[in-house]
Tab-separated table of C-alpha atoms and ligand atoms in Angstrom:
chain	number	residue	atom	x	y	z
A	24	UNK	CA	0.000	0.000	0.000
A	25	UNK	CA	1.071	3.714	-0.724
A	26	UNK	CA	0.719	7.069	0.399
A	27	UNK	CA	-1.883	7.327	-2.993
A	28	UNK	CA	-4.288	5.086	-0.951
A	29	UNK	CA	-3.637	6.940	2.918
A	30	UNK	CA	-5.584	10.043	3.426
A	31	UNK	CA	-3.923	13.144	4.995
A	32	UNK	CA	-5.355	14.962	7.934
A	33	UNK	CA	-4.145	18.090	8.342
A	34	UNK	CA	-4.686	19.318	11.843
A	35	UNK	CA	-5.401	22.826	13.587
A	36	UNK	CA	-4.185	22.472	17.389
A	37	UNK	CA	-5.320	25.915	18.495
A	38	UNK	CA	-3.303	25.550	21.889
A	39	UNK	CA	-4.792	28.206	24.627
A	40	UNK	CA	-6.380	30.729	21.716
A	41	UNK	CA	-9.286	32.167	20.936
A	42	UNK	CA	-12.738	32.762	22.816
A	43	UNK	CA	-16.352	31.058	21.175
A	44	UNK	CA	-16.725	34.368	19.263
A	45	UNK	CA	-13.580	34.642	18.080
A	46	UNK	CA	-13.983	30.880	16.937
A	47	UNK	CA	-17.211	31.682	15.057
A	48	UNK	CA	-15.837	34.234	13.209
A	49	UNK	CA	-11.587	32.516	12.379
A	50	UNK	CA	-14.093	29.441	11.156
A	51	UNK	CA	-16.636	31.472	9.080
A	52	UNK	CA	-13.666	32.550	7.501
A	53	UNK	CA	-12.250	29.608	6.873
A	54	UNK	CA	-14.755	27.190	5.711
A	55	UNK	CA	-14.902	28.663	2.376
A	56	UNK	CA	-11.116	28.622	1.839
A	57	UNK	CA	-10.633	24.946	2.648
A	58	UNK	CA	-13.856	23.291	1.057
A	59	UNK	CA	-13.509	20.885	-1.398
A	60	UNK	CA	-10.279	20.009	-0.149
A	61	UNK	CA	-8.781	16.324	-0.772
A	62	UNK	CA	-8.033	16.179	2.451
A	63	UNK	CA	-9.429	15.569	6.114
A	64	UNK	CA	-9.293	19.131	7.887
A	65	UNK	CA	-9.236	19.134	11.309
A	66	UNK	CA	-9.835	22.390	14.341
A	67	UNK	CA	-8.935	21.027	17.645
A	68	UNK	CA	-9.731	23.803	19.964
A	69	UNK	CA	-10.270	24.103	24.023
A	70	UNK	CA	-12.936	22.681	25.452
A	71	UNK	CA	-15.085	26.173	25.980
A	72	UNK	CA	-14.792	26.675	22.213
A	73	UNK	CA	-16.519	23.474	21.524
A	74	UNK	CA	-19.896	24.560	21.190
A	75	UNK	CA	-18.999	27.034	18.694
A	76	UNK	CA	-16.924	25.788	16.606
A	77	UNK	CA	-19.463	22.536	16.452
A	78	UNK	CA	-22.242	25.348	15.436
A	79	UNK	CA	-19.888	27.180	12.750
A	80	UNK	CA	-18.383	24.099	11.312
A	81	UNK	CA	-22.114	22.544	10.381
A	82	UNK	CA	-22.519	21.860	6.618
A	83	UNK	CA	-18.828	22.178	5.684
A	84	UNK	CA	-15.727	19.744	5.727
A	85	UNK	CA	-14.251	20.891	8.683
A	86	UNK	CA	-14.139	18.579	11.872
A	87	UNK	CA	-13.997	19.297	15.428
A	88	UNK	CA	-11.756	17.915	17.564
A	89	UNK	CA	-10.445	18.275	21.347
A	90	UNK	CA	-6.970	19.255	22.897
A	91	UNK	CA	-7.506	16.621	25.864
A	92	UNK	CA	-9.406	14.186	26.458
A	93	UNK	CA	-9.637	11.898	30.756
A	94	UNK	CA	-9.357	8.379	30.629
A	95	UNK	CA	-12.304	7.804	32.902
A	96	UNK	CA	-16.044	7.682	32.171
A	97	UNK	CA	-16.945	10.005	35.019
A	98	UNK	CA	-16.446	10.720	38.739
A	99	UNK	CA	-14.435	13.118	41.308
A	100	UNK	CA	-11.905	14.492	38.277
A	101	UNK	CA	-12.098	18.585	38.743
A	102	UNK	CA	-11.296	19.899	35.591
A	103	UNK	CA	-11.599	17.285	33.626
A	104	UNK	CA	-13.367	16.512	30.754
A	105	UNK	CA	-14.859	12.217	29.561
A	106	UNK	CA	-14.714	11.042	26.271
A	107	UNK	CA	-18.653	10.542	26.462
A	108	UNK	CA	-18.475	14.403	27.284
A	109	UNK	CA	-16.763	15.150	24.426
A	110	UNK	CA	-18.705	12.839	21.888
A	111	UNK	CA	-22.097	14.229	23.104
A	112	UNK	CA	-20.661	17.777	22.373
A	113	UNK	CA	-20.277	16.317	18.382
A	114	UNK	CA	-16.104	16.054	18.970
A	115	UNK	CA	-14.935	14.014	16.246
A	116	UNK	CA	-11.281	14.181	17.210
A	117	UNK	CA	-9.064	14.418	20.383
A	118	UNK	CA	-5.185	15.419	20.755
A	119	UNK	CA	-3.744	13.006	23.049
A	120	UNK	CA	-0.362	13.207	24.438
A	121	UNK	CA	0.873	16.659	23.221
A	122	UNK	CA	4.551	17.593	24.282
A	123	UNK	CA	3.202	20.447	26.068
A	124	UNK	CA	1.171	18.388	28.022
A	125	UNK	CA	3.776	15.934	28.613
A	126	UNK	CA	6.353	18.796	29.448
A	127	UNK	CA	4.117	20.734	31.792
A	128	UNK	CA	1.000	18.956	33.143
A	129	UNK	CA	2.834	15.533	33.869
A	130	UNK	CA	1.706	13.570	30.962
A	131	UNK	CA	3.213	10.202	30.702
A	132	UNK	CA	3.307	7.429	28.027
A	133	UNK	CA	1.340	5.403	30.343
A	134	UNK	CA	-1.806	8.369	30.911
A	135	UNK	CA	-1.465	8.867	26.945
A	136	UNK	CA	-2.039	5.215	26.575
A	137	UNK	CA	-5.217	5.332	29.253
A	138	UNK	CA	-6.479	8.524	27.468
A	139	UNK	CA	-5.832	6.822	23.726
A	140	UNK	CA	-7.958	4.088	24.910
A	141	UNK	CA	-10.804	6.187	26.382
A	142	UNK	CA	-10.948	8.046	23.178
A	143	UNK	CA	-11.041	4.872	21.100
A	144	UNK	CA	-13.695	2.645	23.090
A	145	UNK	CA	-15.894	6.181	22.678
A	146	UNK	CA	-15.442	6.073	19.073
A	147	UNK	CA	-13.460	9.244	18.618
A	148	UNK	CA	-10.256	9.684	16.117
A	149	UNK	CA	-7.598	9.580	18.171
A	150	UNK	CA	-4.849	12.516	17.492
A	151	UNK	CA	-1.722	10.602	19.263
A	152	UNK	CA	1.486	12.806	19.561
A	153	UNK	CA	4.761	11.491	19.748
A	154	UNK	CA	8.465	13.204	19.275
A	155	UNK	CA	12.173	13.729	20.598
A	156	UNK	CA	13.778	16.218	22.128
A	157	UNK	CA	16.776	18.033	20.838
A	158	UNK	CA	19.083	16.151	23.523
A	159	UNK	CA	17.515	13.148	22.883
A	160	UNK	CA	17.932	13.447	19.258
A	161	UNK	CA	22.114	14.503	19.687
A	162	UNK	CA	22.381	11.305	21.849
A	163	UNK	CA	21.057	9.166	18.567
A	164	UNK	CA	17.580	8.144	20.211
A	165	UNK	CA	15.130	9.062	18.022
A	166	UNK	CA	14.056	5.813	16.620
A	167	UNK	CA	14.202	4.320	19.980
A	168	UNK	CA	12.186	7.012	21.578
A	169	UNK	CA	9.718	7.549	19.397
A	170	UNK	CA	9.343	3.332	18.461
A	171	UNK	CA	8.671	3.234	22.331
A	172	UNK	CA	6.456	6.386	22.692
A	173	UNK	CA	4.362	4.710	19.993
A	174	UNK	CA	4.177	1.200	20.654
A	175	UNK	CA	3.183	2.708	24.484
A	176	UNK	CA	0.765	4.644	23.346
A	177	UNK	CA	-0.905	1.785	21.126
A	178	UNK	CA	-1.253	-0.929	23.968
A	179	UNK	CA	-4.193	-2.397	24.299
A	180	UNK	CA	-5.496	-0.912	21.148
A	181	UNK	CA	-7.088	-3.478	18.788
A	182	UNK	CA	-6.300	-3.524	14.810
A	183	UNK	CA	-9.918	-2.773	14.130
A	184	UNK	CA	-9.498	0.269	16.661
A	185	UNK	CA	-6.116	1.004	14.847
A	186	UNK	CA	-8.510	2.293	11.792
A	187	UNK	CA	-9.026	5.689	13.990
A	188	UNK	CA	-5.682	5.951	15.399
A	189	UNK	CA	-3.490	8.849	13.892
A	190	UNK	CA	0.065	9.680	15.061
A	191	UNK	CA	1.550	13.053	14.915
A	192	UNK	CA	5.247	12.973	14.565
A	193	UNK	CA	6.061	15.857	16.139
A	194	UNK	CA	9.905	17.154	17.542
A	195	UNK	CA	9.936	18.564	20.357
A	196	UNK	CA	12.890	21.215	19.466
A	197	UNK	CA	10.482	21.930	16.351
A	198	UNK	CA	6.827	22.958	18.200
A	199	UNK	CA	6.418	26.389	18.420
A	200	UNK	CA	10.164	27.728	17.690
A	201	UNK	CA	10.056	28.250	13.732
A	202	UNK	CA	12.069	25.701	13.936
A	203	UNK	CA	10.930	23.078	11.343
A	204	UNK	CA	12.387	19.527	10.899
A	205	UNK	CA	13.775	19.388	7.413
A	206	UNK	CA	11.654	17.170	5.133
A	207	UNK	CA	14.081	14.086	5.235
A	208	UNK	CA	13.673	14.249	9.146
A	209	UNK	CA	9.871	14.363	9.057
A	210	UNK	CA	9.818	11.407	6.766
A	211	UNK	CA	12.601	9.550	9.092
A	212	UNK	CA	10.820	10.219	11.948
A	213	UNK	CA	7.177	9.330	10.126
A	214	UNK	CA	9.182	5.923	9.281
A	215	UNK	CA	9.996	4.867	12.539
A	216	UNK	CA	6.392	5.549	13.640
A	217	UNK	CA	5.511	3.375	10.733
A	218	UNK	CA	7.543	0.849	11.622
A	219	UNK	CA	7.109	0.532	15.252
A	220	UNK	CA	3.163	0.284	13.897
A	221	UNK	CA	4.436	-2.672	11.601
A	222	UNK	CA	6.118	-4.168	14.381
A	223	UNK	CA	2.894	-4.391	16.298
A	224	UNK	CA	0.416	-5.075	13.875
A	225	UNK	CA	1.862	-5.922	10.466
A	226	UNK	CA	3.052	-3.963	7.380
A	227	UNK	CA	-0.714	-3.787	5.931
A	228	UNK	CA	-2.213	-2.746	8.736
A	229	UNK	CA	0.797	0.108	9.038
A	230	UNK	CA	0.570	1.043	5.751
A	231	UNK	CA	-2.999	2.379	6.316
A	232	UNK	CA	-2.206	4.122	9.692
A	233	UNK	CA	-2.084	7.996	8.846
A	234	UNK	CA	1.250	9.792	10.335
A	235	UNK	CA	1.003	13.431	10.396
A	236	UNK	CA	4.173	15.653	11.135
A	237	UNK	CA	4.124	18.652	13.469
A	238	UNK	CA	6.392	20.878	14.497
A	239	UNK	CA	6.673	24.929	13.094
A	240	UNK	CA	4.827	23.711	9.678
A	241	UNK	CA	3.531	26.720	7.856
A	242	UNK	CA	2.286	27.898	4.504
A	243	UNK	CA	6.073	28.159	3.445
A	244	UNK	CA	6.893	24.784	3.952
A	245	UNK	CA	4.222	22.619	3.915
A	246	UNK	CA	4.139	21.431	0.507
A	247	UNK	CA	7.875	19.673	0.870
A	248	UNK	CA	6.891	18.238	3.935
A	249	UNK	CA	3.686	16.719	2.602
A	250	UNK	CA	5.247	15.408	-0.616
A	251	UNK	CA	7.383	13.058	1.407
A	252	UNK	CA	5.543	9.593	1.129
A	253	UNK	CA	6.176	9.507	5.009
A	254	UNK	CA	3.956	12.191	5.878
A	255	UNK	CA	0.189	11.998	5.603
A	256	UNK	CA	-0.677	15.627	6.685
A	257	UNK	CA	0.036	17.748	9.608
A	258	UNK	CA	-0.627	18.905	13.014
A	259	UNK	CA	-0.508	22.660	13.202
A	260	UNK	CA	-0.047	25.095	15.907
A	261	UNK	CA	0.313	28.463	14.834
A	262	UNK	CA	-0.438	28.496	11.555
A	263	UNK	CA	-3.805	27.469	12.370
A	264	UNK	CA	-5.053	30.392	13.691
A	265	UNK	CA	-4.619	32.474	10.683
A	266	UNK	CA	-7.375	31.465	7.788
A	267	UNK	CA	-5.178	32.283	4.829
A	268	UNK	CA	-2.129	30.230	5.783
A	269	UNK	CA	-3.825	27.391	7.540
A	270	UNK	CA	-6.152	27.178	3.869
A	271	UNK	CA	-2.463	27.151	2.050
A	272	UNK	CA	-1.427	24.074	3.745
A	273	UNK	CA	-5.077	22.539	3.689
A	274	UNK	CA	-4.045	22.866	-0.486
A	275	UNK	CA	-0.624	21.653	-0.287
A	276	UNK	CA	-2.363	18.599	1.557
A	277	UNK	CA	-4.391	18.205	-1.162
A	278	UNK	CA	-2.522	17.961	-3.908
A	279	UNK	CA	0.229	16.156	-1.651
B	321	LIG	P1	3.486	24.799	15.865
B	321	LIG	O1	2.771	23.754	16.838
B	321	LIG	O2	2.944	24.529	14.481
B	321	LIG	O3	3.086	26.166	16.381
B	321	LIG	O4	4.944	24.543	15.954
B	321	LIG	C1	2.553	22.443	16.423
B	321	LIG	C2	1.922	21.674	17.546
B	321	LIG	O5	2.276	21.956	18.702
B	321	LIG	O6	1.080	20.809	17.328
């Protein structure tokens, strides 16, 4: 199987941005920039901005998803937030396991894992995040680290649940610094994902499993990135809050 026959997702991860007005009026914007596209498109936004983005996104291809997601059904968990919850709200999507959440609210393989499941049993598209960081990369781990981070994240997942699983590959030295992995490193890094999937469940079942990349990916440089046969799309942080460029990638995706 090749990239031809995968579909790319590309990905907004709004991060801590915008209130439910300000997401009715950056998706109103966008919706007739990215339709038609070949492409899944994607808005993960914070919880609050659910409802409105839901609303705004009705009748066009864009998708809502969530930037977190608990692993338990219900029960004494301030702040938290089920995948039921989520589901009911009509979340299509949930982030799971994003290196800000591992690198500042405690986030371990182990919770991603409990979280990936939650999502999965509750029939949402799992968003699973993965990636390096610089050290680990100068001490030659990458394909260890991110072979383990995956096959973590995975366990317990079943093939048929494997169909909704997507894994960003996503550098930590790369989020948020304008940084951007050079295309040869996303499609490394997309590889080992791949393989660690193979390892797990088998080359076909690998082959279908979409890998995004993630990391500083903007209007600039997302068409090299996405013409690697590695890299099925994109997870996007700052570039998906502006209409124009996150539409230019949705494009580059598309013709990918
Ligand atoms: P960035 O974020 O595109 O702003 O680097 C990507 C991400 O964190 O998912």
């Amino acid at each position: 199987m090749k990239k031809s026959v995968r579909r790319a997702v590309i990905a907004g991860n709004w991060k801590m941005n915008n209130t439910p007005a300000q997401t009715t009026a950056l998706i109103n914007e966008m919706k007739p920039l990215v339709a038609g596209a070949d492409c899944d498109v994607v808005l993960c936004v914070p919880f609050v901005d659910i409802a409105a983005a839901v609303e705004a996104a009705k009748g066009s291809n864009i998708k809502i998803g969530a930037e977190n997601v608990h692993f338990k059904a219900s029960g004494a968990y301030t702040g938290e937030v089920s995948a039921d919850m989520l589901v009911a709200c009509g979340v299509e999507y949930v982030v799971i396991g994003h290196s800000e959440r591992r690198q500042y609210f405690g986030e371990t393989d182990q919770t991603v894992n409990l979280r990936s499941l939650a999502a999965l049993n509750a029939g949402l598209k799992a968003i699973i995040c993965v990636g390096e960081t610089l050290e680990q990369r100068e001490l030659g781990y990458t394909e260890t680290l991110l072979k383990y981070q995956t096959k973590m994240a995975l366990t317990g997942v079943t093939k048929e649940q494997l169909k909704n699983v997507i894994i960003a590959y996503e550098p930590v030295w790369a989020i948020g610094t304008g940084v951007t992995a050079t295309a040869d490193q996303a499609d490394e890094g997309n590889g080992f994902v791949r393989a660690a999937i193979a390892e797990a469940y088998g080359e076909e079942a690998a082959e279908a499993v979409t890998v995004q990349y993630g990391g500083s990916m903007n209007a600039k440089n997302a068409e090299e990135l996405v013409s690697k046969v590695n890299v099925d799309g994109g997870l996007i942080g700052g570039a998906s809050l502006k209409a124009a460029d996150f539409s230019v990638i949705v494009k580059a995706a598309s013709e990918g």
